[in-house]
mmCIF file of C-alpha atoms in Angstrom:
data_model
loop_
_atom_site.group_PDB
_atom_site.id
_atom_site.type_symbol
_atom_site.label_atom_id
_atom_site.label_comp_id
_atom_site.label_asym_id
_atom_site.label_seq_id
_atom_site.Cartn_x
_atom_site.Cartn_y
_atom_site.Cartn_z
ATOM 1 C CA MET A 1 21.444 73.669 -2.364
ATOM 2 C CA SER A 2 23.387 74.122 -5.615
ATOM 3 C CA PHE A 3 23.117 77.222 -7.768
ATOM 4 C CA GLU A 4 25.685 76.083 -10.314
ATOM 5 C CA GLY A 5 23.154 75.951 -13.133
ATOM 6 C CA ASP A 6 21.937 79.489 -12.400
ATOM 7 C CA ASN A 7 25.497 80.757 -12.145
ATOM 8 C CA MET A 8 26.426 79.182 -15.470
ATOM 9 C CA MET A 9 23.369 80.686 -17.158
ATOM 10 C CA GLY A 10 24.241 84.093 -15.713
ATOM 11 C CA LEU A 11 27.826 83.794 -16.921
ATOM 12 C CA LYS A 12 26.663 82.801 -20.388
ATOM 13 C CA ARG A 13 24.273 85.767 -20.545
ATOM 14 C CA ASN A 14 27.008 88.138 -19.402
ATOM 15 C CA ASN A 15 29.427 86.839 -22.025
ATOM 16 C CA ARG A 16 26.833 87.148 -24.772
ATOM 17 C CA ARG A 17 25.991 90.674 -23.620
ATOM 18 C CA ALA A 18 29.669 91.650 -23.641
ATOM 19 C CA ALA A 19 30.115 90.193 -27.134
ATOM 20 C CA LEU A 20 27.094 92.037 -28.534
ATOM 21 C CA LYS A 21 28.122 95.369 -27.046
ATOM 22 C CA LEU A 22 31.694 94.916 -28.256
ATOM 23 C CA LEU A 23 30.527 94.307 -31.819
ATOM 24 C CA HIS A 24 28.167 97.284 -31.572
ATOM 25 C CA GLU A 25 31.097 99.510 -30.567
ATOM 26 C CA GLU A 26 33.701 98.081 -32.953
ATOM 27 C CA GLY A 27 31.559 97.230 -35.977
ATOM 28 C CA SER A 28 33.296 93.956 -36.734
ATOM 29 C CA MET A 29 35.969 91.749 -35.166
ATOM 30 C CA SER A 30 37.615 88.381 -35.600
ATOM 31 C CA ARG A 31 36.943 85.666 -33.049
ATOM 32 C CA LYS A 32 40.571 85.869 -31.939
ATOM 33 C CA ARG A 33 40.379 89.607 -31.265
ATOM 34 C CA MET A 34 37.028 89.212 -29.488
ATOM 35 C CA ALA A 35 38.517 86.565 -27.195
ATOM 36 C CA GLU A 36 41.478 88.823 -26.403
ATOM 37 C CA HIS A 37 39.280 91.853 -25.790
ATOM 38 C CA LEU A 38 36.828 90.002 -23.525
ATOM 39 C CA SER A 39 39.490 87.879 -21.759
ATOM 40 C CA LEU A 40 37.801 84.657 -22.881
ATOM 41 C CA THR A 41 39.328 81.473 -24.240
ATOM 42 C CA PRO A 42 39.163 80.871 -28.013
ATOM 43 C CA ALA A 43 36.920 77.887 -27.340
ATOM 44 C CA ALA A 44 34.500 79.972 -25.271
ATOM 45 C CA ILE A 45 34.217 82.765 -27.828
ATOM 46 C CA SER A 46 33.828 80.245 -30.678
ATOM 47 C CA LYS A 47 30.884 78.657 -28.844
ATOM 48 C CA ILE A 48 29.246 82.030 -28.130
ATOM 49 C CA VAL A 49 29.715 83.252 -31.696
ATOM 50 C CA GLY A 50 28.508 79.930 -33.095
ATOM 51 C CA GLU A 51 25.295 80.111 -31.087
ATOM 52 C CA MET A 52 24.579 83.689 -32.106
ATOM 53 C CA LEU A 53 25.345 82.944 -35.769
ATOM 54 C CA SER A 54 22.818 80.104 -35.696
ATOM 55 C CA GLU A 55 20.257 82.430 -34.104
ATOM 56 C CA GLY A 56 20.780 85.056 -36.791
ATOM 57 C CA LEU A 57 22.116 87.650 -34.326
ATOM 58 C CA LEU A 58 25.490 87.744 -36.065
ATOM 59 C CA HIS A 59 26.805 87.100 -39.533
ATOM 60 C CA GLU A 60 30.267 86.557 -40.924
ATOM 61 C CA GLY A 61 31.943 89.254 -42.979
ATOM 62 C CA ASN A 62 35.231 89.569 -44.821
ATOM 63 C CA ALA A 63 38.362 87.565 -44.109
ATOM 64 C CA ILE A 64 41.462 89.528 -43.131
ATOM 65 C CA GLN A 65 45.174 88.695 -43.039
ATOM 66 C CA SER A 66 46.401 87.598 -39.603
ATOM 67 C CA GLY A 67 50.142 87.910 -38.955
ATOM 68 C CA SER A 68 52.747 87.100 -41.540
ATOM 69 C CA VAL A 69 52.138 83.383 -42.047
ATOM 70 C CA GLY A 70 49.261 83.724 -44.470
ATOM 71 C CA ARG A 71 46.486 82.780 -42.065
ATOM 72 C CA ARG A 72 43.234 84.654 -42.576
ATOM 73 C CA GLU A 73 40.656 85.450 -39.908
ATOM 74 C CA ILE A 74 36.960 85.790 -40.665
ATOM 75 C CA MET A 75 35.345 88.904 -39.283
ATOM 76 C CA VAL A 76 32.110 88.690 -37.302
ATOM 77 C CA GLU A 77 29.465 91.440 -37.364
ATOM 78 C CA LEU A 78 26.136 92.211 -35.776
ATOM 79 C CA ASN A 79 23.162 91.420 -37.979
ATOM 80 C CA ASN A 80 21.467 94.744 -37.384
ATOM 81 C CA ARG A 81 18.393 93.719 -39.390
ATOM 82 C CA CYS A 82 17.658 90.621 -37.328
ATOM 83 C CA GLY A 83 15.410 92.624 -35.029
ATOM 84 C CA TYR A 84 14.027 96.037 -34.226
ATOM 85 C CA GLY A 85 13.080 98.036 -31.152
ATOM 86 C CA LEU A 86 9.778 99.834 -30.718
ATOM 87 C CA GLY A 87 9.568 103.168 -28.952
ATOM 88 C CA ILE A 88 7.005 105.487 -27.391
ATOM 89 C CA LEU A 89 8.276 108.894 -26.257
ATOM 90 C CA ILE A 90 5.832 110.950 -24.160
ATOM 91 C CA ASN A 91 6.603 114.646 -23.818
ATOM 92 C CA LEU A 92 4.431 117.585 -22.853
ATOM 93 C CA ARG A 93 1.628 117.845 -25.455
ATOM 94 C CA GLN A 94 3.325 115.350 -27.765
ATOM 95 C CA ALA A 95 4.138 111.664 -28.210
ATOM 96 C CA ILE A 96 6.403 110.034 -30.797
ATOM 97 C CA LEU A 97 5.822 106.457 -31.952
ATOM 98 C CA SER A 98 8.761 104.856 -33.719
ATOM 99 C CA ALA A 99 10.653 101.717 -34.627
ATOM 100 C CA ALA A 100 14.374 101.316 -35.318
ATOM 101 C CA TRP A 101 16.752 98.519 -36.314
ATOM 102 C CA LEU A 102 19.501 97.441 -33.926
ATOM 103 C CA ASP A 103 21.924 100.020 -35.390
ATOM 104 C CA SER A 104 19.397 102.842 -34.688
ATOM 105 C CA THR A 105 18.252 103.234 -38.303
ATOM 106 C CA VAL A 106 14.667 104.472 -38.063
ATOM 107 C CA ILE A 107 11.995 102.346 -39.760
ATOM 108 C CA PHE A 108 9.090 104.670 -39.013
ATOM 109 C CA SER A 109 8.383 107.650 -36.798
ATOM 110 C CA GLU A 110 5.070 109.406 -36.208
ATOM 111 C CA GLU A 111 4.158 112.311 -33.948
ATOM 112 C CA VAL A 112 0.876 112.263 -32.040
ATOM 113 C CA THR A 113 -0.479 115.488 -30.534
ATOM 114 C CA LEU A 114 -1.558 115.291 -26.891
ATOM 115 C CA THR A 115 -3.248 117.749 -24.540
ATOM 116 C CA ASP A 116 -1.830 119.075 -21.288
ATOM 117 C CA HIS A 117 -2.599 116.602 -18.488
ATOM 118 C CA ALA A 118 -3.658 114.045 -21.100
ATOM 119 C CA PRO A 119 -6.018 111.380 -19.658
ATOM 120 C CA THR A 120 -3.561 108.586 -18.867
ATOM 121 C CA GLU A 121 -5.527 105.413 -19.610
ATOM 122 C CA GLU A 122 -7.122 106.940 -22.706
ATOM 123 C CA THR A 123 -3.713 108.099 -23.954
ATOM 124 C CA VAL A 124 -2.095 104.703 -23.385
ATOM 125 C CA GLN A 125 -4.907 103.018 -25.304
ATOM 126 C CA LEU A 126 -4.623 105.543 -28.159
ATOM 127 C CA LEU A 127 -0.849 105.150 -28.470
ATOM 128 C CA SER A 128 -0.957 101.348 -28.199
ATOM 129 C CA LYS A 129 -3.623 101.073 -30.903
ATOM 130 C CA ARG A 130 -1.708 103.373 -33.237
ATOM 131 C CA MET A 131 1.563 101.510 -32.637
ATOM 132 C CA LEU A 132 -0.025 98.210 -33.686
ATOM 133 C CA GLU A 133 -1.486 99.906 -36.768
ATOM 134 C CA LEU A 134 1.953 101.244 -37.731
ATOM 135 C CA LEU A 135 3.459 97.764 -37.434
ATOM 136 C CA ALA A 136 0.841 96.450 -39.826
ATOM 137 C CA GLU A 137 1.280 99.381 -42.234
ATOM 138 C CA HIS A 138 5.038 98.740 -42.428
ATOM 139 C CA ASN A 139 4.668 94.939 -42.653
ATOM 140 C CA LEU A 140 6.839 94.378 -39.586
ATOM 141 C CA SER A 141 6.729 90.916 -38.082
ATOM 142 C CA ARG A 142 5.966 90.909 -34.353
ATOM 143 C CA GLU A 143 8.429 88.062 -33.875
ATOM 144 C CA ARG A 144 11.344 90.291 -34.912
ATOM 145 C CA ALA A 145 10.580 92.921 -32.269
ATOM 146 C CA VAL A 146 13.069 92.904 -29.378
ATOM 147 C CA GLY A 147 10.794 94.897 -27.074
ATOM 148 C CA LEU A 148 9.135 98.235 -26.436
ATOM 149 C CA GLY A 149 10.942 101.218 -24.936
ATOM 150 C CA ILE A 150 8.971 103.937 -23.152
ATOM 151 C CA ALA A 151 10.589 107.329 -22.557
ATOM 152 C CA VAL A 152 8.379 109.595 -20.490
ATOM 153 C CA ARG A 153 8.584 113.091 -19.072
ATOM 154 C CA GLY A 154 8.875 113.170 -15.297
ATOM 155 C CA ILE A 155 9.831 110.737 -12.567
ATOM 156 C CA CYS A 156 9.661 106.961 -12.873
ATOM 157 C CA SER A 157 9.450 104.483 -10.012
ATOM 158 C CA VAL A 158 12.657 102.827 -8.831
ATOM 159 C CA ASP A 159 11.705 99.541 -10.507
ATOM 160 C CA GLY A 160 11.134 101.365 -13.810
ATOM 161 C CA ARG A 161 7.554 100.146 -14.117
ATOM 162 C CA ASN A 162 5.407 103.089 -13.024
ATOM 163 C CA ILE A 163 5.281 106.810 -13.699
ATOM 164 C CA THR A 164 5.051 108.674 -10.395
ATOM 165 C CA ASP A 165 4.845 112.270 -11.687
ATOM 166 C CA SER A 166 4.879 113.405 -15.317
ATOM 167 C CA PHE A 167 4.830 117.143 -14.473
ATOM 168 C CA GLY A 168 1.670 117.798 -16.451
ATOM 169 C CA ALA A 169 2.170 115.496 -19.438
ATOM 170 C CA LEU A 170 -0.303 112.897 -18.149
ATOM 171 C CA GLU A 171 -3.328 113.376 -15.944
ATOM 172 C CA GLU A 172 -2.643 110.795 -13.249
ATOM 173 C CA GLY A 173 0.307 111.325 -10.948
ATOM 174 C CA LYS A 174 0.913 107.604 -10.487
ATOM 175 C CA PHE A 175 0.194 104.981 -13.119
ATOM 176 C CA PRO A 176 1.474 101.470 -14.068
ATOM 177 C CA LEU A 177 2.599 102.631 -17.504
ATOM 178 C CA CYS A 178 4.785 99.641 -18.421
ATOM 179 C CA GLN A 179 2.173 97.098 -17.423
ATOM 180 C CA ARG A 180 -0.611 98.767 -19.409
ATOM 181 C CA PHE A 181 1.492 99.118 -22.563
ATOM 182 C CA GLU A 182 2.509 95.463 -22.251
ATOM 183 C CA GLU A 183 -1.113 94.371 -21.837
ATOM 184 C CA LEU A 184 -2.321 96.440 -24.793
ATOM 185 C CA THR A 185 0.532 95.745 -27.255
ATOM 186 C CA GLY A 186 1.776 92.311 -26.202
ATOM 187 C CA PHE A 187 5.421 93.465 -26.109
ATOM 188 C CA SER A 188 7.656 93.450 -23.039
ATOM 189 C CA ALA A 189 8.438 97.038 -22.046
ATOM 190 C CA VAL A 190 11.235 98.991 -20.382
ATOM 191 C CA MET A 191 10.828 102.578 -19.236
ATOM 192 C CA MET A 192 13.034 105.571 -18.420
ATOM 193 C CA ASN A 193 12.694 109.309 -17.924
ATOM 194 C CA ASN A 194 12.743 111.058 -21.325
ATOM 195 C CA VAL A 195 15.945 113.063 -20.743
ATOM 196 C CA LYS A 196 17.795 110.007 -19.430
ATOM 197 C CA ALA A 197 16.589 108.115 -22.500
ATOM 198 C CA LEU A 198 17.894 110.845 -24.810
ATOM 199 C CA PHE A 199 21.274 110.704 -23.062
ATOM 200 C CA SER A 200 21.310 106.907 -23.279
ATOM 201 C CA ALA A 201 20.668 107.194 -27.034
ATOM 202 C CA HIS A 202 23.469 109.783 -27.362
ATOM 203 C CA MET A 203 25.930 107.387 -25.704
ATOM 204 C CA PHE A 204 24.671 104.458 -27.805
ATOM 205 C CA LEU A 205 25.418 106.391 -30.993
ATOM 206 C CA GLU A 206 28.738 107.781 -29.739
ATOM 207 C CA LYS A 207 29.944 104.231 -28.971
ATOM 208 C CA GLU A 208 32.313 105.667 -26.406
ATOM 209 C CA THR A 209 33.985 103.679 -23.657
ATOM 210 C CA ASN A 210 33.902 106.331 -20.974
ATOM 211 C CA GLU A 211 35.516 105.608 -17.633
ATOM 212 C CA GLY A 212 34.637 108.974 -16.117
ATOM 213 C CA ALA A 213 31.424 110.930 -15.739
ATOM 214 C CA GLN A 214 29.381 112.908 -18.251
ATOM 215 C CA PHE A 215 26.567 115.385 -17.605
ATOM 216 C CA PHE A 216 23.815 115.759 -20.218
ATOM 217 C CA LEU A 217 21.792 118.992 -20.174
ATOM 218 C CA ARG A 218 18.629 119.367 -22.225
ATOM 219 C CA SER A 219 17.030 122.781 -22.707
ATOM 220 C CA GLU A 220 13.957 122.517 -24.894
ATOM 221 C CA PHE A 221 10.704 123.706 -23.338
ATOM 222 C CA GLY A 222 11.934 123.067 -19.811
ATOM 223 C CA ILE A 223 15.338 122.061 -18.443
ATOM 224 C CA GLY A 224 16.303 118.466 -17.757
ATOM 225 C CA ALA A 225 19.530 116.598 -17.190
ATOM 226 C CA ALA A 226 21.112 113.185 -16.747
ATOM 227 C CA LEU A 227 24.399 111.932 -15.332
ATOM 228 C CA SER A 228 26.459 108.949 -16.464
ATOM 229 C CA VAL A 229 29.212 107.217 -14.507
ATOM 230 C CA LYS A 230 31.490 104.849 -16.449
ATOM 231 C CA GLY A 231 29.039 104.781 -19.324
ATOM 232 C CA ASP A 232 25.952 103.936 -17.245
ATOM 233 C CA ILE A 233 23.089 106.285 -16.373
ATOM 234 C CA TRP A 234 23.137 107.114 -12.659
ATOM 235 C CA HIS A 235 19.544 107.095 -11.425
ATOM 236 C CA GLY A 236 19.869 107.919 -7.735
ATOM 237 C CA VAL A 237 18.019 106.357 -4.828
ATOM 238 C CA THR A 238 14.610 107.698 -5.921
ATOM 239 C CA GLU A 239 15.199 107.941 -9.714
ATOM 240 C CA GLN A 240 15.579 111.721 -9.394
ATOM 241 C CA CYS A 241 19.308 112.109 -9.973
ATOM 242 C CA ALA A 242 20.234 115.229 -12.000
ATOM 243 C CA GLU A 243 16.846 117.005 -11.731
ATOM 244 C CA ILE A 244 18.746 120.255 -12.229
ATOM 245 C CA GLY A 245 15.724 122.109 -13.607
ATOM 246 C CA HIS A 246 14.056 121.917 -10.217
ATOM 247 C CA ILE A 247 16.860 123.324 -8.097
ATOM 248 C CA PRO A 248 15.351 126.289 -6.157
ATOM 249 C CA VAL A 249 17.035 129.537 -7.246
ATOM 250 C CA VAL A 250 14.453 132.068 -5.965
ATOM 251 C CA SER A 251 13.731 131.801 -2.252
ATOM 252 C CA ARG A 252 10.621 134.012 -2.158
ATOM 253 C CA GLY A 253 8.156 135.191 -4.763
ATOM 254 C CA GLY A 254 9.322 132.839 -7.482
ATOM 255 C CA LYS A 255 7.086 131.690 -10.312
ATOM 256 C CA PRO A 256 5.167 128.414 -9.876
ATOM 257 C CA CYS A 257 6.889 125.433 -11.502
ATOM 258 C CA SER A 258 5.369 122.357 -13.156
ATOM 259 C CA CYS A 259 6.866 120.238 -10.363
ATOM 260 C CA GLY A 260 4.618 121.916 -7.786
ATOM 261 C CA LYS A 261 7.287 124.096 -6.172
ATOM 262 C CA SER A 262 8.105 127.705 -7.044
ATOM 263 C CA GLY A 263 11.272 129.546 -7.957
ATOM 264 C CA CYS A 264 12.938 126.570 -9.667
ATOM 265 C CA LEU A 265 15.783 127.044 -12.149
ATOM 266 C CA GLU A 266 13.388 126.044 -14.936
ATOM 267 C CA THR A 267 11.112 129.026 -14.134
ATOM 268 C CA ILE A 268 13.930 131.457 -15.018
ATOM 269 C CA ALA A 269 16.334 129.753 -17.412
ATOM 270 C CA SER A 270 14.195 127.529 -19.648
ATOM 271 C CA PRO A 271 13.194 128.669 -23.152
ATOM 272 C CA THR A 272 9.555 128.751 -22.019
ATOM 273 C CA ALA A 273 10.374 130.979 -19.040
ATOM 274 C CA ILE A 274 12.570 133.337 -21.068
ATOM 275 C CA ARG A 275 9.802 133.805 -23.632
ATOM 276 C CA GLU A 276 7.143 134.327 -20.955
ATOM 277 C CA ASP A 277 9.302 136.909 -19.169
ATOM 278 C CA ALA A 278 10.058 138.714 -22.428
ATOM 279 C CA LEU A 279 6.354 138.942 -23.339
ATOM 280 C CA ALA A 280 5.568 140.193 -19.827
ATOM 281 C CA ILE A 281 7.780 143.278 -20.290
ATOM 282 C CA LEU A 282 7.158 143.774 -24.017
ATOM 283 C CA SER A 283 6.552 147.467 -24.696
ATOM 284 C CA PRO A 284 7.838 150.303 -26.910
ATOM 285 C CA ASP A 285 9.705 151.841 -23.954
ATOM 286 C CA LYS A 286 11.131 148.838 -22.107
ATOM 287 C CA THR A 287 11.947 146.557 -25.053
ATOM 288 C CA PRO A 288 12.010 148.737 -28.205
ATOM 289 C CA ILE A 289 13.850 146.320 -30.478
ATOM 290 C CA LEU A 290 11.731 143.286 -29.575
ATOM 291 C CA TRP A 291 8.662 145.537 -29.849
ATOM 292 C CA ASN A 292 9.555 146.351 -33.451
ATOM 293 C CA ILE A 293 10.034 142.661 -34.231
ATOM 294 C CA SER A 294 6.632 141.899 -32.675
ATOM 295 C CA ARG A 295 4.923 144.579 -34.805
ATOM 296 C CA LYS A 296 6.010 142.686 -37.931
ATOM 297 C CA LYS A 297 5.010 139.166 -36.858
ATOM 298 C CA GLY A 298 2.745 139.557 -33.810
ATOM 299 C CA ALA A 299 3.615 139.116 -30.157
ATOM 300 C CA GLU A 300 2.273 135.565 -29.942
ATOM 301 C CA ALA A 301 4.483 134.514 -32.858
ATOM 302 C CA LEU A 302 7.693 135.673 -31.160
ATOM 303 C CA ASP A 303 10.081 132.791 -30.579
ATOM 304 C CA ILE A 304 13.314 132.345 -28.672
ATOM 305 C CA ASP A 305 15.432 133.335 -31.675
ATOM 306 C CA ASP A 306 13.576 136.668 -31.915
ATOM 307 C CA ILE A 307 14.344 137.284 -28.255
ATOM 308 C CA MET A 308 18.028 136.469 -28.727
ATOM 309 C CA GLU A 309 18.154 138.701 -31.823
ATOM 310 C CA ALA A 310 16.767 141.585 -29.764
ATOM 311 C CA ALA A 311 19.345 140.995 -27.013
ATOM 312 C CA LEU A 312 22.166 140.796 -29.565
ATOM 313 C CA SER A 313 20.945 144.022 -31.212
ATOM 314 C CA GLY A 314 21.214 145.951 -27.944
ATOM 315 C CA ASP A 315 17.724 145.760 -26.467
ATOM 316 C CA GLU A 316 18.718 146.452 -22.845
ATOM 317 C CA GLY A 317 15.563 145.113 -21.201
ATOM 318 C CA ILE A 318 15.770 141.836 -23.072
ATOM 319 C CA GLY A 319 19.541 141.712 -22.615
ATOM 320 C CA ARG A 320 19.187 141.858 -18.821
ATOM 321 C CA LEU A 321 16.539 139.146 -18.906
ATOM 322 C CA VAL A 322 18.717 136.823 -21.005
ATOM 323 C CA ASP A 323 21.803 137.541 -18.913
ATOM 324 C CA ARG A 324 19.925 136.588 -15.744
ATOM 325 C CA ALA A 325 18.740 133.327 -17.302
ATOM 326 C CA VAL A 326 22.250 132.493 -18.494
ATOM 327 C CA LYS A 327 23.819 133.312 -15.122
ATOM 328 C CA VAL A 328 21.517 131.118 -13.026
ATOM 329 C CA LEU A 329 21.979 128.200 -15.428
ATOM 330 C CA ALA A 330 25.757 128.653 -15.479
ATOM 331 C CA ASP A 331 25.837 128.797 -11.673
ATOM 332 C CA ALA A 332 23.917 125.514 -11.502
ATOM 333 C CA LEU A 333 26.317 123.890 -13.975
ATOM 334 C CA LYS A 334 29.322 125.131 -12.020
ATOM 335 C CA SER A 335 27.894 123.375 -8.980
ATOM 336 C CA VAL A 336 27.655 120.205 -11.092
ATOM 337 C CA ILE A 337 31.329 120.557 -12.003
ATOM 338 C CA TYR A 338 32.435 120.843 -8.395
ATOM 339 C CA LEU A 339 30.098 118.104 -7.166
ATOM 340 C CA PHE A 340 30.733 115.441 -9.814
ATOM 341 C CA ASP A 341 33.956 116.521 -11.570
ATOM 342 C CA PRO A 342 32.722 115.265 -14.983
ATOM 343 C CA ASP A 343 35.000 115.095 -17.985
ATOM 344 C CA LYS A 344 32.273 116.337 -20.332
ATOM 345 C CA ILE A 345 29.053 118.365 -20.303
ATOM 346 C CA VAL A 346 26.859 117.579 -23.319
ATOM 347 C CA LEU A 347 24.336 120.257 -24.363
ATOM 348 C CA TYR A 348 21.129 119.221 -26.133
ATOM 349 C CA GLY A 349 18.127 121.226 -27.298
ATOM 350 C CA ARG A 350 17.042 124.111 -29.453
ATOM 351 C CA MET A 351 18.520 126.739 -27.111
ATOM 352 C CA PHE A 352 22.031 125.637 -27.983
ATOM 353 C CA ASP A 353 21.464 126.143 -31.701
ATOM 354 C CA ASN A 354 21.359 129.894 -31.102
ATOM 355 C CA PRO A 355 24.940 131.228 -31.448
ATOM 356 C CA TYR A 356 24.318 134.278 -29.241
ATOM 357 C CA TYR A 357 22.870 132.269 -26.360
ATOM 358 C CA LEU A 358 25.514 129.543 -26.614
ATOM 359 C CA SER A 359 28.371 132.063 -26.616
ATOM 360 C CA ARG A 360 26.894 133.848 -23.572
ATOM 361 C CA LEU A 361 26.551 130.572 -21.678
ATOM 362 C CA LEU A 362 30.072 129.363 -22.521
ATOM 363 C CA GLY A 363 31.449 132.776 -21.584
ATOM 364 C CA GLU A 364 29.716 132.665 -18.208
ATOM 365 C CA MET A 365 30.921 129.087 -17.674
ATOM 366 C CA SER A 366 34.527 130.187 -18.164
ATOM 367 C CA GLN A 367 34.300 132.393 -15.079
ATOM 368 C CA GLY A 368 34.726 131.006 -11.587
ATOM 369 C CA VAL A 369 35.865 127.464 -12.436
ATOM 370 C CA ASP A 370 39.509 126.771 -11.643
ATOM 371 C CA THR A 371 41.849 125.231 -14.177
ATOM 372 C CA ARG A 372 42.027 121.935 -12.291
ATOM 373 C CA HIS A 373 38.534 121.205 -13.588
ATOM 374 C CA ALA A 374 39.454 120.899 -17.242
ATOM 375 C CA LEU A 375 36.419 119.533 -19.036
ATOM 376 C CA THR A 376 34.765 119.664 -22.429
ATOM 377 C CA ILE A 377 31.474 121.512 -22.865
ATOM 378 C CA GLU A 378 29.949 120.806 -26.257
ATOM 379 C CA LYS A 379 26.662 120.552 -28.115
ATOM 380 C CA SER A 380 25.606 117.000 -28.923
ATOM 381 C CA ARG A 381 26.371 115.935 -32.479
ATOM 382 C CA TYR A 382 22.857 114.488 -32.536
ATOM 383 C CA ASN A 383 20.996 117.630 -31.514
ATOM 384 C CA HIS A 384 17.282 117.337 -32.495
ATOM 385 C CA ARG A 385 17.942 113.841 -33.908
ATOM 386 C CA LEU A 386 17.432 111.644 -30.859
ATOM 387 C CA GLU A 387 13.714 112.041 -30.128
ATOM 388 C CA GLU A 388 12.628 109.483 -32.720
ATOM 389 C CA LYS A 389 15.344 106.991 -31.683
ATOM 390 C CA ALA A 390 15.617 107.313 -27.904
ATOM 391 C CA ALA A 391 12.722 105.106 -26.792
ATOM 392 C CA CYS A 392 13.516 102.449 -29.427
ATOM 393 C CA LEU A 393 17.109 102.275 -28.255
ATOM 394 C CA LEU A 394 15.949 101.620 -24.685
ATOM 395 C CA ALA A 395 14.482 98.385 -26.031
ATOM 396 C CA VAL A 396 17.631 97.623 -28.061
ATOM 397 C CA ASN A 397 19.904 98.234 -25.069
ATOM 398 C CA ALA A 398 17.718 95.979 -22.922
ATOM 399 C CA PHE A 399 17.940 93.301 -25.642
ATOM 400 C CA PHE A 400 21.744 93.538 -25.617
ATOM 401 C CA ASP A 401 21.719 93.370 -21.797
ATOM 402 C CA ARG A 402 19.759 90.116 -22.005
ATOM 403 C CA GLY A 403 22.448 88.697 -24.258
ATOM 404 C CA GLY A 404 20.253 88.900 -27.362
ATOM 405 C CA VAL A 405 17.414 86.867 -25.893
ATOM 406 C CA ARG A 406 13.924 88.067 -26.797
#
């Protein structure tokens, strides 16, 4: 039996994928430089570029001088308006519906409020209906869509088709999320955990060729993480790689966690946990500075910045609480450093916008890690700017992986 035809089609798809990703990273290139970069013959790259020009995936740009003999080379660029990705991001109590062009420019973005443990089928129908309405409102042709990306809180199945546990975002523990969105919208769908999707979007925008490992830590309401190896998200055998928020840090008597266990890192170090613990000890005697802040705005209106202000101002009770949260998170990250030896830790989320908290965390991270593990720890340049793009870019990345085939 001969598989030559299948092999040739696979090779063609791989070459197209490599060309699209190269142009995404570089912006524009001549055919000659593309051939050199991808180790292809000039004839092969000319055929690939010719096909994608005829399909509208690429367009020709300016001509540039090549060498000293007067020859000029025409630059080739991605046609970022030839298609768009659709996205549905499902968080706790919130969903974001959006669309973005191939360069991540957002076309529309709309937030939809959800309940805790939102009824799954009802929610999928609601979001699908609203997505189709938004397409009509923005006069977007269905034919130009490259697919639908779904970024969802929790754990996805290994095949990326089902949600197995959304940790309270959706009612049902297991549900064929991709299939139902495909049936209701008519678009092919790809799905990923929400934090992994945010990290994937961060790398898409950074356009980095990273040969090492990076660790992405999100601290928003809870704590989530993702790991990349050589630029690709590492999912693990059961799609649970980098679930750092659910590392047990209290052996007995810990608070219940959304994952069903107790004493997880998230129950001490997340913004939600820090606020809950601060409110639990709020009093004129134990937390005098935070108490005074609460008298002006009300206890229920206290936010994480108020808590950090109280700690910075010398409120000892709150200071101890924050220090404990910082220490357990730093200890978990130090374990990451020794386990994976990443070259960068990327911080994402509202916690890292607070200068006091960030300085305390970085200070704690500087202790107990030897100098052989020299790595960068930095806040993402796209902090708070990925939620409306992340799910869309799952669809765009999948489109590139298919070699630009819808």
